[in-house]
């Protein structure tokens, strides 16, 4: 008996898949089909898959061509499967030509002709409305964001806004956009959603006007600088059935979302202490980060990600806040904050003029989780116990600039009519704005010389 194995995602199963399975089956007597798990697809950068693993397995089973179906969940599994199931032939579509030659050490490798003119990507695009996104503010972060957009299905950047016409012109030209404007009202007419990447103090007004015009909003951090403004904007979005999402990139990356469920499942017992640090030592003090008029400073620049981690892990019911801060020309170049809860405490250390180590440490009654620097670009963490033999390491992909993950969630919320994201609830985003506001009011703050 000759055993053949083949692998794929098989999302929105189509004729190309069926032809491939038929051709693979014809190579032998027994066909094993490996279907990728949801987490494996995410890990290798396939963010847009529609069907979950159960649906995709069912679709493959329904073809009647597979004698056995296995789930592919990790890099290197193909070699394991080939040996375990005593496979004679590994078959895959010709789009992978050459890619799997290394398997010929274990079995015969056959590249089968691919069916032209159809793919899951095409079907996803065909069945889906495309979100017309506009970019507000055309600075450094907007540039990074643009490089991530092609990784997400169902969204097109169609316009850019900057009140300085020359900058809107140049950005639009660089990225081949069909329109751009220095008038916000004109710009809003061209789009059905916006990504706000303008200077911090402008966020509130741009978000408000976009919502009033019926546009969905993804807003860079810091979202807004007061709890009242945050609440008002979420209420406005809610009343108009619009998506409003704080672009807290770490909240959406695969490693962080898994860390969170592990921590919440009690792998380190009750969480008693969270320590997050984030610093960005910048030599050029003429940048926005050092400009008080643009709400620069370590707290507004860097606190949102640390506070996201804290409120996700310990909640929004804190009892007390304390801050220690070092100022230079009207902005904080270093701030240490303590968020005190009934039975736990969190602290964060931020620096624009002071370098910190950039780790996240979550301590619990049974063990601790360490996310080494840069923890906010999470791709690796370890769970540690008193008995070091029980320690476990977790590795993930953190692809590109990481902004694709938040954009993917934003687009999926719009297309699915989902107003709230479990990755960052509105009330959590409000709590982050409230804590930043308390600091800006100078409450419970010790100024260091
Ligand atoms: N395949 C094929 N002909 C097509 C599409 C896919 O022969 N038109 C084959 C692939 O070469 C692979 C298997 O079907 O061997 C599973 O591919 P998969 O990646 O799941 O499908 P795609 O349609 O290529 O998916 P995507 O567009 O998401 O890359």
Short mmCIF file of C-alpha atoms and ligand atoms in Angstrom, two decimals:
data_model
loop_
_atom_site.label_atom_id
_atom_site.label_comp_id
_atom_site.label_asym_id
_atom_site.label_seq_id
_atom_site.Cartn_x
_atom_site.Cartn_y
_atom_site.Cartn_z
CA UNK A 1 0.00 0.00 0.00
CA UNK A 2 1.38 3.42 -0.95
CA UNK A 3 0.58 6.21 1.50
CA UNK A 4 0.38 9.80 0.28
CA UNK A 5 0.26 12.88 2.50
CA UNK A 6 -0.63 16.47 1.63
CA UNK A 7 -1.18 19.65 3.65
CA UNK A 8 -3.12 22.87 3.40
CA UNK A 9 -5.43 25.36 5.07
CA UNK A 10 -8.43 24.47 2.86
CA UNK A 11 -10.25 27.66 3.72
CA UNK A 12 -13.55 28.11 1.82
CA UNK A 13 -12.87 24.77 0.11
CA UNK A 14 -12.82 25.24 -3.66
CA UNK A 15 -12.31 23.32 -6.91
CA UNK A 16 -8.53 23.89 -6.79
CA UNK A 17 -8.40 22.03 -3.47
CA UNK A 18 -10.60 19.21 -4.77
CA UNK A 19 -8.46 18.80 -7.90
CA UNK A 20 -5.32 18.75 -5.77
CA UNK A 21 -6.74 16.14 -3.38
CA UNK A 22 -7.87 14.00 -6.31
CA UNK A 23 -4.42 14.20 -7.93
CA UNK A 24 -2.72 13.39 -4.64
CA UNK A 25 -5.02 10.43 -4.03
CA UNK A 26 -4.28 9.07 -7.51
CA UNK A 27 -0.58 8.85 -6.59
CA UNK A 28 -1.19 6.02 -4.11
CA UNK A 29 -3.72 3.94 -2.18
CA UNK A 30 -4.22 5.87 1.05
CA UNK A 31 -4.42 9.68 1.38
CA UNK A 32 -3.65 11.57 4.59
CA UNK A 33 -4.61 15.25 4.58
CA UNK A 34 -3.03 17.66 7.06
CA UNK A 35 -5.24 20.65 7.86
CA UNK A 36 -3.55 23.60 9.59
CA UNK A 37 -4.76 24.57 13.05
CA UNK A 38 -6.03 28.12 13.61
CA UNK A 39 -3.06 29.01 15.81
CA UNK A 40 -0.54 27.57 13.35
CA UNK A 41 -2.01 29.67 10.55
CA UNK A 42 -1.81 32.81 12.68
CA UNK A 43 1.75 31.97 13.66
CA UNK A 44 2.82 31.69 10.02
CA UNK A 45 1.15 34.97 9.13
CA UNK A 46 -2.16 33.77 7.63
CA UNK A 47 -4.37 36.21 9.48
CA UNK A 48 -7.39 36.22 7.20
CA UNK A 49 -8.55 32.60 7.22
CA UNK A 50 -12.36 32.50 7.48
CA UNK A 51 -13.21 28.96 8.53
CA UNK A 52 -12.11 27.60 11.89
CA UNK A 53 -10.20 24.32 11.96
CA UNK A 54 -13.37 22.25 12.59
CA UNK A 55 -15.15 23.77 9.61
CA UNK A 56 -12.12 23.29 7.37
CA UNK A 57 -11.65 19.65 8.47
CA UNK A 58 -15.36 19.00 7.82
CA UNK A 59 -15.05 20.47 4.32
CA UNK A 60 -12.08 18.21 3.53
CA UNK A 61 -13.90 15.19 4.96
CA UNK A 62 -16.97 15.98 2.82
CA UNK A 63 -14.89 15.60 -0.37
CA UNK A 64 -14.68 11.88 0.44
CA UNK A 65 -11.07 11.89 -0.81
CA UNK A 66 -9.21 11.81 2.51
CA UNK A 67 -8.68 8.45 4.22
CA UNK A 68 -7.33 10.16 7.29
CA UNK A 69 -7.21 13.81 8.40
CA UNK A 70 -4.58 15.17 10.78
CA UNK A 71 -4.19 18.63 12.24
CA UNK A 72 -0.93 20.42 11.42
CA UNK A 73 0.06 22.47 14.42
CA UNK A 74 3.80 23.11 14.41
CA UNK A 75 6.82 23.73 12.23
CA UNK A 76 8.55 20.41 11.55
CA UNK A 77 5.41 18.34 11.97
CA UNK A 78 5.59 17.18 8.35
CA UNK A 79 8.75 15.17 9.10
CA UNK A 80 7.14 13.72 12.21
CA UNK A 81 3.98 12.74 10.31
CA UNK A 82 5.90 11.22 7.40
CA UNK A 83 7.80 8.96 9.79
CA UNK A 84 4.86 8.21 12.08
CA UNK A 85 2.46 7.23 9.27
CA UNK A 86 5.19 5.61 7.13
CA UNK A 87 4.38 7.90 4.24
CA UNK A 88 5.72 7.09 0.77
CA UNK A 89 4.82 10.29 -1.07
CA UNK A 90 4.52 13.91 0.04
CA UNK A 91 2.39 15.84 -2.48
CA UNK A 92 1.66 19.55 -2.66
CA UNK A 93 0.60 22.13 -5.27
CA UNK A 94 3.14 23.53 -7.71
CA UNK A 95 2.96 26.96 -6.03
CA UNK A 96 5.29 25.36 -3.46
CA UNK A 97 7.79 24.07 -6.09
CA UNK A 98 11.18 23.52 -4.47
CA UNK A 99 10.00 24.55 -1.03
CA UNK A 100 9.71 21.02 0.35
CA UNK A 101 12.69 19.37 -1.34
CA UNK A 102 14.20 18.82 2.12
CA UNK A 103 11.53 16.16 2.73
CA UNK A 104 13.02 13.93 0.00
CA UNK A 105 15.34 12.55 2.69
CA UNK A 106 12.23 10.93 4.19
CA UNK A 107 9.95 10.13 1.23
CA UNK A 108 9.28 10.97 -2.41
CA UNK A 109 8.27 14.62 -2.96
CA UNK A 110 5.82 15.41 -5.77
CA UNK A 111 4.68 18.89 -6.84
CA UNK A 112 1.27 18.63 -8.50
CA UNK A 113 -0.14 21.10 -11.03
CA UNK A 114 -2.08 23.89 -9.37
CA UNK A 115 -5.52 24.80 -10.71
CA UNK A 116 -5.34 28.22 -12.31
CA UNK A 117 -7.74 31.04 -11.55
CA UNK A 118 -8.94 30.11 -8.08
CA UNK A 119 -7.66 30.42 -4.52
CA UNK A 120 -9.01 30.96 -1.02
CA UNK A 121 -7.58 34.48 -1.13
CA UNK A 122 -9.64 35.23 -4.27
CA UNK A 123 -12.80 33.82 -2.72
CA UNK A 124 -12.32 35.79 0.49
CA UNK A 125 -11.91 38.98 -1.53
CA UNK A 126 -14.94 38.18 -3.71
CA UNK A 127 -17.30 37.46 -0.81
CA UNK A 128 -16.27 40.38 1.23
CA UNK A 129 -16.98 44.06 1.28
CA UNK A 130 -13.79 46.11 1.22
CA UNK A 131 -13.39 48.67 3.97
CA UNK A 132 -12.30 52.05 2.53
CA UNK A 133 -9.81 53.37 5.02
CA UNK A 134 -8.43 56.89 5.30
CA UNK A 135 -5.23 57.86 7.14
CA UNK A 136 -5.33 60.88 9.44
CA UNK A 137 -1.83 62.26 9.99
CA UNK A 138 1.01 61.26 7.72
CA UNK A 139 4.01 60.99 10.05
CA UNK A 140 6.29 58.14 11.19
CA UNK A 141 3.63 55.74 12.49
CA UNK A 142 1.41 56.24 9.42
CA UNK A 143 4.36 55.22 7.22
CA UNK A 144 4.85 52.03 9.26
CA UNK A 145 1.12 51.33 9.14
CA UNK A 146 1.05 51.55 5.35
CA UNK A 147 3.60 48.74 5.04
CA UNK A 148 1.25 46.49 7.06
CA UNK A 149 -2.00 47.13 5.17
CA UNK A 150 -1.30 44.64 2.32
CA UNK A 151 -1.16 41.81 4.89
CA UNK A 152 -4.83 42.26 5.80
CA UNK A 153 -7.73 41.21 3.55
CA UNK A 154 -10.78 43.38 3.08
CA UNK A 155 -9.25 46.82 3.45
CA UNK A 156 -8.00 49.45 1.03
CA UNK A 157 -6.35 52.73 1.96
CA UNK A 158 -8.06 55.23 -0.31
CA UNK A 159 -7.21 58.63 1.12
CA UNK A 160 -5.00 60.59 3.52
CA UNK A 161 -5.56 63.76 5.48
CA UNK A 162 -3.05 66.28 6.76
CA UNK A 163 -3.94 69.94 7.39
CA UNK A 164 -0.56 70.75 5.84
CA UNK A 165 -1.35 70.29 2.18
CA UNK A 166 2.23 69.59 1.07
CA UNK A 167 2.48 66.65 3.47
CA UNK A 168 -0.85 65.15 2.38
CA UNK A 169 0.29 65.50 -1.26
CA UNK A 170 3.65 63.83 -0.63
CA UNK A 171 2.17 60.93 1.40
CA UNK A 172 -0.50 60.27 -1.20
CA UNK A 173 2.07 60.30 -4.00
CA UNK A 174 4.42 57.96 -2.09
CA UNK A 175 1.64 55.42 -1.52
CA UNK A 176 -0.29 55.81 -4.78
CA UNK A 177 -3.56 56.83 -3.06
CA UNK A 178 -6.53 57.75 -5.20
CA UNK A 179 -7.29 60.87 -3.15
CA UNK A 180 -6.03 63.05 -0.30
CA UNK A 181 -7.02 66.31 1.28
CA UNK A 182 -6.11 69.07 3.70
CA UNK A 183 -9.82 69.45 4.54
CA UNK A 184 -11.09 66.94 7.10
CA UNK A 185 -14.70 67.18 5.91
CA UNK A 186 -13.75 66.55 2.29
CA UNK A 187 -11.52 63.66 3.36
CA UNK A 188 -14.27 62.04 5.48
CA UNK A 189 -16.58 61.92 2.46
CA UNK A 190 -14.11 59.64 0.64
CA UNK A 191 -13.79 56.93 3.30
CA UNK A 192 -15.88 54.67 5.53
CA UNK A 193 -13.29 54.29 8.28
CA UNK A 194 -10.26 56.16 9.55
CA UNK A 195 -6.94 55.38 11.19
CA UNK A 196 -5.94 58.30 13.41
CA UNK A 197 -2.18 58.78 13.58
CA UNK A 198 -2.08 62.53 14.11
CA UNK A 199 -0.45 64.40 17.07
CA UNK A 200 -1.95 63.30 20.41
CA UNK A 201 -3.88 66.48 21.31
CA UNK A 202 -5.79 66.27 18.01
CA UNK A 203 -7.13 62.72 18.57
CA UNK A 204 -10.27 63.69 20.48
CA UNK A 205 -11.52 66.13 17.87
CA UNK A 206 -10.65 63.96 14.86
CA UNK A 207 -12.27 60.89 16.43
CA UNK A 208 -15.40 62.86 17.37
CA UNK A 209 -15.84 64.38 13.92
CA UNK A 210 -15.24 61.03 12.22
CA UNK A 211 -17.87 59.35 14.42
CA UNK A 212 -20.35 62.18 13.82
CA UNK A 213 -19.82 61.64 10.09
CA UNK A 214 -20.62 57.92 10.57
CA UNK A 215 -17.06 56.61 10.13
CA UNK A 216 -15.48 53.73 12.06
CA UNK A 217 -12.31 54.69 13.92
CA UNK A 218 -9.03 53.01 14.77
CA UNK A 219 -7.10 55.49 16.93
CA UNK A 220 -3.40 55.38 17.74
CA UNK A 221 -2.18 55.48 21.32
CA UNK A 222 -2.54 57.46 23.48
CA UNK A 223 -6.21 57.28 22.48
CA UNK A 224 -7.21 60.41 24.41
CA UNK A 225 -5.79 62.01 27.51
CA UNK A 226 -8.86 62.02 29.77
CA UNK A 227 -11.37 59.46 30.99
CA UNK A 228 -14.25 61.81 30.28
CA UNK A 229 -13.24 62.22 26.63
CA UNK A 230 -12.76 58.46 26.23
CA UNK A 231 -16.19 57.70 27.73
CA UNK A 232 -17.88 60.35 25.59
CA UNK A 233 -16.33 58.99 22.39
CA UNK A 234 -17.24 55.35 23.16
CA UNK A 235 -20.80 56.44 23.95
CA UNK A 236 -20.98 58.30 20.67
CA UNK A 237 -19.63 55.27 18.78
CA UNK A 238 -22.06 52.96 20.61
CA UNK A 239 -25.06 55.19 19.88
CA UNK A 240 -24.17 55.20 16.19
CA UNK A 241 -23.23 51.51 15.90
CA UNK A 242 -19.72 52.39 14.88
CA UNK A 243 -16.49 50.59 15.69
CA UNK A 244 -14.07 52.59 17.80
CA UNK A 245 -10.87 50.75 18.68
CA UNK A 246 -7.76 51.94 20.49
CA UNK A 247 -4.76 50.84 18.41
CA UNK A 248 -2.95 49.16 21.28
CA UNK A 249 -0.80 46.96 19.06
CA UNK A 250 0.45 44.59 21.76
CA UNK A 251 -3.12 43.73 22.78
CA UNK A 252 -3.66 42.10 19.39
CA UNK A 253 -0.46 40.12 18.80
CA UNK A 254 -0.64 36.30 19.02
CA UNK A 255 1.89 35.82 21.83
CA UNK A 256 0.23 38.37 24.10
CA UNK A 257 -3.27 36.98 23.57
CA UNK A 258 -1.99 33.50 24.48
CA UNK A 259 -0.05 34.78 27.49
CA UNK A 260 -3.21 36.41 28.74
CA UNK A 261 -5.32 33.26 28.55
CA UNK A 262 -2.56 31.26 30.25
CA UNK A 263 -2.29 33.81 33.07
CA UNK A 264 -6.10 33.93 33.43
CA UNK A 265 -6.26 30.13 33.49
CA UNK A 266 -4.21 30.16 36.67
CA UNK A 267 -0.91 28.68 35.43
CA UNK A 268 0.95 30.95 37.87
CA UNK A 269 -1.80 30.93 40.51
CA UNK A 270 -3.26 34.24 41.69
CA UNK A 271 -1.52 37.23 40.18
CA UNK A 272 -0.06 39.42 42.92
CA UNK A 273 2.40 41.67 41.11
CA UNK A 274 2.81 43.01 37.57
CA UNK A 275 5.90 44.98 36.57
CA UNK A 276 6.11 46.50 33.10
CA UNK A 277 8.82 48.72 31.78
CA UNK A 278 9.23 50.50 28.47
CA UNK A 279 11.83 53.05 27.44
CA UNK A 280 12.88 54.73 24.24
CA UNK A 281 16.04 56.74 24.74
CA UNK A 282 15.95 59.52 22.15
CA UNK A 283 18.87 61.79 21.44
CA UNK A 284 16.95 64.24 19.23
CA UNK A 285 15.04 66.37 21.75
CA UNK A 286 13.45 68.43 18.97
CA UNK A 287 11.06 65.53 18.28
CA UNK A 288 7.36 65.55 19.19
CA UNK A 289 8.07 63.21 22.12
CA UNK A 290 9.78 66.10 23.95
CA UNK A 291 7.22 68.77 23.10
CA UNK A 292 4.80 69.61 25.93
CA UNK A 293 2.49 71.43 23.50
CA UNK A 294 2.05 68.14 21.61
CA UNK A 295 1.43 66.20 24.84
CA UNK A 296 4.86 64.61 24.63
CA UNK A 297 6.54 62.91 27.56
CA UNK A 298 7.06 59.37 28.72
CA UNK A 299 3.61 59.01 30.30
CA UNK A 300 1.54 59.86 27.24
CA UNK A 301 3.97 58.26 24.78
CA UNK A 302 4.72 55.01 26.56
CA UNK A 303 2.20 54.37 29.34
CA UNK A 304 -0.71 53.13 27.17
CA UNK A 305 0.94 49.77 26.39
CA UNK A 306 2.06 49.16 29.99
CA UNK A 307 -1.37 50.16 31.28
CA UNK A 308 -3.03 47.90 28.73
CA UNK A 309 -1.05 44.97 30.18
CA UNK A 310 -1.94 45.98 33.73
CA UNK A 311 -5.69 46.41 33.19
CA UNK A 312 -5.90 43.22 31.12
CA UNK A 313 -4.19 41.25 33.89
CA UNK A 314 -5.58 42.91 37.03
CA UNK A 315 -8.73 44.67 35.87
CA UNK A 316 -9.97 48.23 36.11
CA UNK A 317 -10.93 48.21 39.79
CA UNK A 318 -7.73 49.76 41.13
CA UNK A 319 -7.86 51.52 44.51
CA UNK A 320 -4.94 53.90 44.35
CA UNK A 321 -2.40 55.44 42.02
CA UNK A 322 1.07 56.82 42.74
CA UNK A 323 3.57 58.42 40.40
CA UNK A 324 7.26 59.40 40.62
CA UNK A 325 8.44 61.56 37.76
CA UNK A 326 11.45 63.41 36.43
CA UNK A 327 10.77 66.44 34.24
CA UNK A 328 12.83 68.17 31.58
CA UNK A 329 11.56 71.23 29.65
CA UNK A 330 7.97 70.58 30.66
CA UNK A 331 7.78 66.89 29.74
CA UNK A 332 8.43 63.81 31.85
CA UNK A 333 11.54 61.99 30.67
CA UNK A 334 11.04 59.32 33.33
CA UNK A 335 7.91 58.20 35.17
CA UNK A 336 7.38 55.31 37.52
CA UNK A 337 3.80 54.55 38.44
CA UNK A 338 2.10 52.24 40.90
CA UNK A 339 -1.41 50.95 40.41
CA UNK A 340 -2.63 49.53 43.69
CA UNK A 341 -5.44 46.96 43.85
CA UNK A 342 -7.04 45.25 46.87
CA UNK A 343 -4.94 42.11 46.71
CA UNK A 344 -2.33 42.93 44.10
CA UNK A 345 -0.16 45.74 42.85
CA UNK A 346 1.27 46.75 39.50
CA UNK A 347 4.06 49.11 38.59
CA UNK A 348 5.34 50.55 35.36
CA UNK A 349 8.59 52.33 34.58
CA UNK A 350 8.81 54.55 31.51
CA UNK A 351 11.72 56.46 30.07
CA UNK A 352 12.45 58.82 27.21
CA UNK A 353 15.54 60.16 28.96
CA UNK A 354 16.22 57.13 31.17
CA UNK A 355 16.88 53.61 29.89
CA UNK A 356 14.99 50.78 31.56
CA UNK A 357 15.34 47.08 30.83
CA UNK A 358 11.99 46.70 29.00
CA UNK A 359 10.75 43.48 30.59
CA UNK A 360 7.32 42.44 31.76
CA UNK A 361 7.18 40.24 34.85
CA UNK A 362 3.91 38.81 36.18
CA UNK A 363 4.26 37.20 39.61
CA UNK A 364 1.73 34.80 41.02
CA UNK A 365 1.26 32.48 43.96
CA UNK A 366 2.49 29.45 41.97
CA UNK A 367 5.03 30.93 39.58
CA UNK A 368 5.85 33.87 37.35
CA UNK A 369 5.74 34.79 33.66
CA UNK A 370 8.68 36.66 32.18
CA UNK A 371 8.38 38.45 28.85
CA UNK A 372 11.86 39.70 28.00
CA UNK A 373 12.50 43.03 26.34
CA UNK A 374 10.95 44.24 24.14
CA UNK A 375 7.91 42.72 25.84
CA UNK A 376 5.49 44.95 23.87
CA UNK A 377 6.61 43.26 20.63
CA UNK A 378 5.89 39.92 22.28
CA UNK A 379 7.17 36.86 20.42
CA UNK A 380 8.50 34.86 23.34
CA UNK A 381 7.79 34.37 27.01
CA UNK A 382 8.48 31.82 29.68
CA UNK A 383 6.49 30.51 32.60
CA UNK A 384 8.72 29.74 35.60
CA UNK A 385 8.22 27.77 38.79
CA UNK A 386 10.11 27.00 41.98
CA UNK A 387 10.85 23.61 40.41
CA UNK A 388 12.80 24.70 37.34
CA UNK A 389 12.07 21.39 35.60
CA UNK A 390 8.49 22.58 35.17
CA UNK A 391 9.47 25.83 33.40
CA UNK A 392 7.99 26.25 29.96
CA UNK A 393 8.97 28.49 27.05
CA UNK A 394 6.54 29.76 24.41
CA UNK A 395 7.60 31.13 21.00
CA UNK A 396 5.47 32.95 18.44
CA UNK A 397 5.81 35.02 15.31
CA UNK A 398 5.52 38.77 15.65
CA UNK A 399 5.28 39.76 12.06
CA UNK A 400 6.45 43.00 10.50
CA UNK A 401 5.68 46.07 12.55
CA UNK A 402 2.89 44.17 14.35
CA UNK A 403 0.28 46.73 13.27
CA UNK A 404 -1.38 44.18 10.99
CA UNK A 405 -2.90 42.43 14.03
CA UNK A 406 -4.83 45.48 15.26
CA UNK A 407 -5.87 46.34 11.69
CA UNK A 408 -7.10 42.81 11.13
CA UNK A 409 -9.23 43.01 14.30
CA UNK A 410 -10.56 46.45 13.28
CA UNK A 411 -11.58 45.23 9.81
CA UNK A 412 -13.10 42.04 11.19
CA UNK A 413 -15.15 44.10 13.70
CA UNK A 414 -16.47 46.35 10.92
CA UNK A 415 -17.31 43.49 8.55
CA UNK A 416 -18.80 41.36 11.34
CA UNK A 417 -20.79 44.25 12.90
CA UNK A 418 -18.97 43.65 16.21
CA UNK A 419 -18.73 46.80 18.32
CA UNK A 420 -16.48 45.53 21.07
CA UNK A 421 -13.21 43.60 21.11
CA UNK A 422 -12.37 41.24 23.97
CA UNK A 423 -8.73 42.08 23.29
CA UNK A 424 -9.29 45.57 24.66
CA UNK A 425 -12.70 46.34 26.06
CA UNK A 426 -14.01 49.89 25.92
CA UNK A 427 -14.03 50.11 29.72
CA UNK A 428 -10.37 49.04 29.76
CA UNK A 429 -9.48 51.71 27.24
CA UNK A 430 -11.36 54.27 29.38
CA UNK A 431 -9.40 53.15 32.47
CA UNK A 432 -6.10 53.66 30.62
CA UNK A 433 -7.15 57.23 29.68
CA UNK A 434 -8.25 57.86 33.29
CA UNK A 435 -4.90 56.83 34.74
CA UNK A 436 -3.02 59.03 32.27
CA UNK A 437 -5.36 61.89 33.18
CA UNK A 438 -4.73 61.44 36.92
CA UNK A 439 -1.02 61.73 36.25
CA UNK A 440 -1.46 64.79 34.06
CA UNK A 441 -3.46 66.45 36.83
CA UNK A 442 -0.44 65.94 39.08
CA UNK A 443 -2.37 63.76 41.51
CA UNK A 444 -0.30 61.59 43.92
CA UNK A 445 2.84 62.59 42.07
CA UNK A 446 6.30 63.05 43.53
CA UNK A 447 8.58 65.12 41.31
CA UNK A 448 12.17 63.90 41.39
CA UNK A 449 14.97 66.51 41.15
N1 LIG B 1 -4.13 24.43 -4.53
C1 LIG B 1 -4.23 24.12 -5.87
N2 LIG B 1 -4.86 24.95 -6.74
C2 LIG B 1 -5.39 26.11 -6.28
C3 LIG B 1 -5.31 26.46 -4.93
C4 LIG B 1 -4.67 25.60 -4.06
O1 LIG B 1 -3.74 23.06 -6.30
N3 LIG B 1 -5.96 26.92 -7.16
C5 LIG B 1 -3.43 23.53 -3.62
C6 LIG B 1 -2.23 24.16 -2.94
O2 LIG B 1 -1.11 24.14 -3.82
C7 LIG B 1 -2.05 23.27 -1.74
C8 LIG B 1 -3.51 22.90 -1.39
O3 LIG B 1 -4.28 23.18 -2.54
O4 LIG B 1 -1.38 22.08 -2.12
C9 LIG B 1 -4.01 23.69 -0.20
O5 LIG B 1 -3.78 25.06 -0.46
P1 LIG B 1 -4.29 26.26 0.42
O6 LIG B 1 -3.11 27.11 0.77
O7 LIG B 1 -5.14 25.77 1.50
O8 LIG B 1 -5.23 27.03 -0.67
P2 LIG B 1 -5.09 28.41 -1.39
O9 LIG B 1 -6.33 28.58 -2.21
O10 LIG B 1 -3.78 28.49 -2.14
O11 LIG B 1 -5.11 29.39 -0.15
P3 LIG B 1 -4.62 30.91 0.01
O12 LIG B 1 -5.22 31.70 -1.11
O13 LIG B 1 -5.12 31.31 1.37
O14 LIG B 1 -3.10 30.87 -0.07
#
